[in-house]
C-alpha cells in the first residue's frame, strides 16, 4: 500500500500550493514499491481515507485561498477525492467524511447549504447521510438525518438516526419521536436497516470494527421504555449483539457504565464490564454498589457468566483468550498486592 503524509511549507521554505504564503501543509504520497514521493497538488489538514487508487483529503478554504462554496468567506473545510492514477482532484462538496469502509464513504449533506429538503421532513435544517462509491463516483441519498458519529463494523456502517430530525417519526416504536435510533447500512446491497435499538449516551454505538463472529457489537439505551436488565428503571446502557446476516438480536441483559468501557469481543465470547450501580445489584457481595465486575457472554449458548473480579475500564482484550482486568484497592477495601497499604491499582488477567 501507499503512505500519505503532509509536509509543512514552513519546514520546506517553499510555497507548495501556490497561494503566496508558507502557512500550509501540502499533501504528498509515498509509493514503497517504486520508492517515489508525489505531490498531490493541494494542501490538506488531514487524510480522511486512503483506498487503492483514491485518497480523500480534508482541505481548508483558507489554506488554498479559494472560496469553495461561494459564501464570500474562507472559513470552511471541504472533503476532496484525489484519483491517484491521473492526479484528478474532485471536490465532494461536503464538510467532512463521517466514515469510510473500503471503496465506500458515508458523509452528510447540509440541507441549509444545498437549500433542498433531502429527507423530506418539511425543513432545511438537517444533515442527511449519503453513500458514495469511490471507483464510480456514484452517490446515494440515504434519506436519514444524522447528528451522532457513524461507525463501521467490518462490512457494515452503523448509522444513528435522530427522530426529531426525521420530522418526529417514531423509529423504535415507543410512541414518541425524541430518540436516537441505530440503523445498519450494507453498502454493497444499498440496504439501510432499522435495528429498533435506541442510541446510548455514546451515540448508541460500539467502537469501530467491534465484531464477534456473525454479530456486530452495539450499545442501546432504554429510551423505548423497556427495562432490559430488569433492575426497576429505564435509565441504563446495555451491550447487544446484532446479527450481520439478519436474525434475532442477542441481549446479555446487563448494564455498563454509560460513559465508556462497556464491552469487547474476546476469543468467541463477549467480555462485559458490568456496573453494579447501573444494575442496582451487589455483584461481588462486598456490601456496596461501587464496583464494575467482569462478565462474559457466550453467544452460542446465550449464557452470561460473572467472573467475580473487578474489570478494567475501558475493557480490553490482550490476546484471543485473555481479558485484561484489574482492581483499585480502595474500592475493594483490601491489600491485594501485599505491600501493607490499600492505595494501589493491581492488574489481573482473566
Coordinates of C-alpha atoms in Angstrom, one line a residue:
X1 CA 0.0 0.0 0.0
X2 CA 0.9 3.7 -0.2
X3 CA 1.6 6.1 2.7
X4 CA 0.0 9.5 2.7
X5 CA 1.5 12.4 4.7
X6 CA 1.6 16.2 4.9
X7 CA 4.6 18.5 4.5
X8 CA 4.5 21.9 6.2
X9 CA 5.6 24.7 3.8
X10 CA 7.4 26.5 6.6
X11 CA 9.7 23.5 7.0
X12 CA 10.4 23.4 3.3
X13 CA 10.7 27.1 2.9
X14 CA 8.6 26.9 -0.3
X15 CA 5.1 27.8 -1.3
X16 CA 4.0 24.3 -2.3
X17 CA 0.4 25.1 -3.2
X18 CA 1.0 28.5 -4.9
X19 CA -1.2 30.6 -2.7
X20 CA 1.5 33.1 -1.8
X21 CA 2.3 32.1 1.7
X22 CA 4.3 29.5 3.7
X23 CA 1.5 28.7 6.2
X24 CA 0.0 25.5 4.7
X25 CA 0.6 21.7 4.8
X26 CA 0.9 20.1 1.3
X27 CA -0.4 16.6 0.7
X28 CA 2.2 14.0 -0.5
X29 CA 2.0 10.3 -1.3
X30 CA 4.8 7.8 -0.9
X31 CA 4.8 4.6 -3.0
X32 CA 7.1 2.0 -1.4
X33 CA 7.0 -0.2 -4.5
X34 CA 8.7 2.4 -6.6
X35 CA 10.3 4.5 -3.9
X36 CA 8.7 7.6 -5.4
X37 CA 7.3 10.6 -3.5
X38 CA 4.5 12.5 -5.2
X39 CA 3.0 15.9 -4.5
X40 CA -0.8 15.7 -4.8
X41 CA -1.1 19.3 -5.8
X42 CA -3.2 20.5 -2.9
X43 CA -2.9 21.5 0.8
X44 CA -4.7 19.3 3.3
X45 CA -5.5 19.4 7.0
X46 CA -5.9 15.6 7.2
X47 CA -6.1 12.5 5.1
X48 CA -9.6 11.1 5.8
X49 CA -9.3 7.9 3.8
X50 CA -6.9 6.0 1.5
X51 CA -8.1 3.2 -0.7
X52 CA -6.2 1.6 -3.6
X53 CA -6.3 4.3 -6.3
X54 CA -8.1 7.0 -4.2
X55 CA -7.2 9.4 -1.4
X56 CA -9.7 11.5 0.5
X57 CA -8.4 14.8 1.8
X58 CA -9.8 17.4 4.2
X59 CA -9.0 20.8 2.6
X60 CA -9.2 24.3 4.1
X61 CA -10.5 27.2 2.0
X62 CA -8.2 29.5 3.9
X63 CA -5.1 27.3 3.2
X64 CA -6.0 27.2 -0.5
X65 CA -7.1 30.8 -0.7
X66 CA -10.3 29.7 -2.6
X67 CA -13.9 30.3 -1.7
X68 CA -15.1 26.8 -2.5
X69 CA -18.8 27.3 -1.6
X70 CA -19.2 30.8 -2.8
X71 CA -20.3 32.3 0.5
X72 CA -17.8 35.2 0.4
X73 CA -15.7 33.7 3.3
X74 CA -12.7 31.4 3.6
X75 CA -13.6 29.7 6.9
X76 CA -14.9 26.3 5.7
X77 CA -13.4 22.9 5.3
X78 CA -14.3 20.5 2.5
X79 CA -13.5 16.9 1.5
X80 CA -11.8 16.2 -1.8
X81 CA -11.2 12.9 -3.6
X82 CA -7.9 12.5 -5.4
X83 CA -7.7 9.9 -8.2
X84 CA -4.1 8.8 -7.7
X85 CA -3.6 7.5 -11.2
X86 CA -4.5 10.7 -13.0
X87 CA -4.0 13.2 -10.2
X88 CA -7.5 14.5 -10.8
X89 CA -9.0 16.2 -7.7
X90 CA -12.8 16.0 -7.3
X91 CA -14.5 18.2 -4.6
X92 CA -17.2 16.3 -2.8
X93 CA -18.9 19.4 -1.7
X94 CA -19.2 18.2 1.9
X95 CA -17.5 19.5 5.0
X96 CA -16.1 16.1 6.1
X97 CA -16.4 12.4 5.7
X98 CA -18.3 10.7 8.5
X99 CA -17.0 7.2 8.0
X100 CA -15.1 5.1 5.4
X101 CA -15.1 1.4 4.6
X102 CA -13.0 0.2 1.6
X103 CA -14.3 1.9 -1.5
X104 CA -17.3 3.4 0.3
X105 CA -17.8 6.7 2.1
X106 CA -20.6 8.0 4.2
X107 CA -20.9 11.7 4.6
X108 CA -23.6 14.3 5.5
X109 CA -25.0 16.9 3.1
X110 CA -26.3 20.0 4.7
X111 CA -29.8 20.9 3.7
X112 CA -29.2 24.6 4.6
X113 CA -26.2 24.6 2.3
X114 CA -27.9 22.8 -0.5
X115 CA -31.3 24.5 0.0
X116 CA -33.0 21.2 -0.6
X117 CA -35.1 19.1 1.8
X118 CA -33.0 15.9 1.5
X119 CA -35.0 13.8 3.9
X120 CA -38.5 15.0 3.0
X121 CA -39.4 16.2 6.5
X122 CA -40.5 19.7 5.6
X123 CA -37.5 21.7 6.7
X124 CA -34.0 22.7 5.6
X125 CA -32.2 22.2 9.0
X126 CA -30.8 18.7 8.8
X127 CA -27.5 16.9 7.9
X128 CA -28.6 14.0 5.7
X129 CA -26.5 10.9 5.2
X130 CA -25.2 10.0 1.7
X131 CA -23.3 6.9 0.5
X132 CA -20.5 7.5 -2.1
X133 CA -18.7 4.8 -4.1
X134 CA -15.1 5.9 -4.9
X135 CA -14.5 3.9 -8.1
X136 CA -17.7 5.0 -9.9
X137 CA -18.4 8.3 -8.1
X138 CA -21.9 7.2 -7.6
X139 CA -23.7 8.9 -4.7
X140 CA -26.9 7.7 -3.0
X141 CA -29.1 9.8 -0.7
X142 CA -29.9 7.5 2.3
X143 CA -32.8 9.9 3.3
X144 CA -32.0 9.9 7.0
X145 CA -30.8 12.7 9.3
X146 CA -27.7 12.1 11.4
X147 CA -26.2 14.0 14.3
X148 CA -24.0 11.5 16.1
X149 CA -20.9 9.6 14.9
X150 CA -21.2 7.0 12.2
X151 CA -19.1 3.8 12.9
X152 CA -18.0 0.9 10.8
X153 CA -18.2 -2.8 11.7
X154 CA -16.3 -5.0 9.1
X155 CA -18.5 -4.8 6.0
X156 CA -21.3 -2.6 7.5
X157 CA -21.8 1.0 8.5
X158 CA -23.6 1.7 11.8
X159 CA -25.7 4.9 11.4
X160 CA -27.5 6.7 14.3
X161 CA -30.7 8.4 13.0
X162 CA -32.2 11.2 15.1
X163 CA -36.1 11.0 15.2
X164 CA -36.6 14.8 15.7
X165 CA -34.7 15.5 12.5
X166 CA -36.9 12.9 10.7
X167 CA -39.9 15.0 11.3
X168 CA -40.5 13.4 14.7
X169 CA -41.0 10.0 13.2
X170 CA -41.2 7.2 15.8
X171 CA -38.5 4.8 14.5
X172 CA -38.3 2.5 17.6
X173 CA -42.0 2.0 18.3
X174 CA -42.0 3.7 21.8
X175 CA -44.7 6.2 20.9
X176 CA -42.6 9.3 20.7
X177 CA -40.2 11.0 18.2
X178 CA -37.4 12.1 20.5
X179 CA -34.8 9.3 20.2
X180 CA -31.6 8.4 18.5
X181 CA -32.2 5.0 16.7
X182 CA -29.4 2.8 15.4
X183 CA -29.6 1.8 11.7
X184 CA -27.2 -0.6 9.9
X185 CA -26.1 0.1 6.3
X186 CA -24.9 -2.6 3.9
X187 CA -23.2 -0.5 1.3
X188 CA -22.9 -3.3 -1.4
X189 CA -26.6 -4.1 -1.2
X190 CA -27.5 -0.5 -0.6
X191 CA -29.8 -1.5 2.2
X192 CA -30.3 0.7 5.3
X193 CA -32.0 -1.4 8.1
X194 CA -33.6 0.0 11.2
X195 CA -32.5 -2.1 14.2
X196 CA -35.1 -0.5 16.5
X197 CA -32.4 0.0 19.1
X198 CA -32.2 3.3 20.9
X199 CA -28.9 5.1 20.9
X200 CA -26.9 5.4 24.2
X201 CA -25.0 8.3 25.6
X202 CA -22.1 7.2 23.5
X203 CA -24.1 7.7 20.3
X204 CA -25.6 4.2 20.7
X205 CA -22.6 2.5 19.1
X206 CA -19.6 0.4 19.8
X207 CA -16.1 1.3 18.8
X208 CA -15.4 1.0 15.1
X209 CA -14.9 -2.6 13.9
X210 CA -16.1 -4.3 17.1
X211 CA -17.3 -7.6 15.8
X212 CA -17.9 -11.1 17.3
X213 CA -18.3 -13.8 14.7
X214 CA -21.6 -13.4 13.0
X215 CA -22.5 -10.5 15.2
X216 CA -21.8 -6.8 15.4
X217 CA -21.5 -5.2 18.9
X218 CA -23.8 -2.3 19.6
X219 CA -24.9 -0.4 22.6
X220 CA -28.5 0.5 23.3
X221 CA -30.4 2.5 25.9
X222 CA -33.8 2.0 27.4
X223 CA -35.4 5.1 25.8
X224 CA -38.1 2.9 24.4
X225 CA -39.4 2.2 27.9
X226 CA -38.1 -1.4 28.1
X227 CA -36.3 -2.4 31.3
X228 CA -33.8 -4.6 29.5
X229 CA -31.9 -5.6 32.6
X230 CA -34.9 -5.9 35.0
X231 CA -33.5 -3.5 37.6
X232 CA -36.7 -1.5 38.0
X233 CA -35.7 1.5 35.9
X234 CA -35.2 2.5 32.2
X235 CA -32.0 4.6 32.5
X236 CA -29.3 2.1 31.5
X237 CA -27.0 1.4 28.7
X238 CA -26.6 -2.2 27.6
X239 CA -24.5 -4.1 25.0
X240 CA -26.3 -6.1 22.4
X241 CA -25.2 -8.4 19.5
X242 CA -26.7 -7.6 16.2
X243 CA -26.7 -10.5 13.6
X244 CA -24.9 -9.1 10.5
X245 CA -26.7 -11.6 8.2
X246 CA -30.1 -11.0 9.8
X247 CA -32.0 -12.8 12.6
X248 CA -32.6 -12.2 16.3
X249 CA -30.7 -9.6 18.3
X250 CA -29.0 -11.2 21.3
X251 CA -29.2 -9.3 24.6
X252 CA -27.0 -10.3 27.5
X253 CA -29.3 -8.2 29.7
X254 CA -26.6 -6.4 31.8
X255 CA -25.8 -2.7 32.1
X256 CA -22.5 -0.9 31.6
X257 CA -21.1 2.5 32.7
X258 CA -22.8 4.9 30.2
X259 CA -19.6 6.9 29.9
X260 CA -17.4 4.2 28.3
X261 CA -15.6 0.9 28.9
X262 CA -18.5 -1.3 28.1
X263 CA -17.6 -4.5 26.2
X264 CA -15.1 -6.2 24.0
X265 CA -15.0 -9.4 21.9
X266 CA -12.5 -11.9 23.3
X267 CA -12.0 -15.4 21.9
X268 CA -15.5 -16.1 20.8
X269 CA -17.0 -14.5 23.9
X270 CA -18.2 -11.0 24.7
X271 CA -16.4 -9.6 27.7
X272 CA -18.5 -7.1 29.6
X273 CA -17.7 -4.6 32.3
X274 CA -20.9 -4.7 34.3
X275 CA -21.7 -1.7 36.5
X276 CA -23.2 -2.5 39.9
X277 CA -24.6 1.0 40.1
X278 CA -26.4 0.6 36.8
X279 CA -27.6 -2.9 37.8
X280 CA -28.7 -1.9 41.3
X281 CA -27.1 -5.1 42.5
X282 CA -24.1 -6.1 44.7
X283 CA -22.5 -8.4 42.2
X284 CA -19.4 -9.3 44.3
X285 CA -21.2 -9.4 47.8
X286 CA -18.9 -6.8 49.3
X287 CA -21.8 -4.7 50.7
X288 CA -21.7 -1.8 48.2
X289 CA -22.8 -0.9 44.6
X290 CA -19.5 0.9 43.7
X291 CA -17.8 -1.8 41.6
X292 CA -17.6 -2.8 37.9
X293 CA -17.3 -6.6 37.5
X294 CA -16.0 -8.6 34.6
X295 CA -18.6 -10.8 32.9
X296 CA -18.6 -13.0 29.8
X297 CA -21.5 -13.7 27.4
X298 CA -21.3 -16.8 25.1
X299 CA -23.5 -16.1 22.0
X300 CA -23.9 -19.8 21.0
X301 CA -25.5 -20.7 24.4
X302 CA -26.7 -17.2 25.2
X303 CA -25.0 -17.8 28.6
X304 CA -23.9 -14.9 30.9
X305 CA -21.2 -15.6 33.5
X306 CA -20.0 -13.3 36.4
X307 CA -16.2 -13.8 36.7
X308 CA -16.3 -12.3 40.2
X309 CA -13.4 -9.9 39.5
X310 CA -13.3 -6.1 39.0
X311 CA -13.0 -5.2 35.4
X312 CA -10.5 -2.7 33.9
X313 CA -12.4 0.1 32.2
X314 CA -12.1 0.5 29.3
X315 CA -12.3 -3.3 28.9
X316 CA -9.6 -4.6 26.6
X317 CA -8.5 -8.0 25.2
X318 CA -4.8 -8.6 25.4
X319 CA -4.9 -11.8 23.3
X320 CA -7.6 -14.0 21.9
X321 CA -8.1 -15.8 25.2
X322 CA -7.3 -13.3 28.0
X323 CA -9.1 -10.3 29.4
X324 CA -7.1 -7.5 31.0
X325 CA -8.8 -6.7 34.2
X326 CA -7.7 -5.0 37.5
X327 CA -8.9 -3.6 40.8
X328 CA -8.3 -0.5 42.9
X329 CA -7.6 -1.4 46.5
X330 CA -9.6 1.5 47.9
X331 CA -12.7 0.1 46.1
X332 CA -12.0 -3.4 47.4
X333 CA -11.1 -2.4 50.9
X334 CA -8.2 -5.0 50.8
X335 CA -4.4 -5.0 50.3
X336 CA -4.4 -7.0 47.1
X337 CA -0.6 -7.0 46.4
X338 CA 0.6 -7.5 50.0
X339 CA 2.5 -4.2 50.3
X340 CA 0.9 -3.1 53.5
X341 CA -1.4 -0.4 52.2
X342 CA -4.7 -0.1 50.3
X343 CA -3.7 2.6 47.8
X344 CA -2.8 0.7 44.7
X345 CA -4.2 -0.4 41.4
X346 CA -3.5 -4.1 40.9
X347 CA -3.8 -5.5 37.4
X348 CA -5.1 -9.0 36.6
X349 CA -5.6 -11.2 33.6
X350 CA -8.7 -13.4 33.4

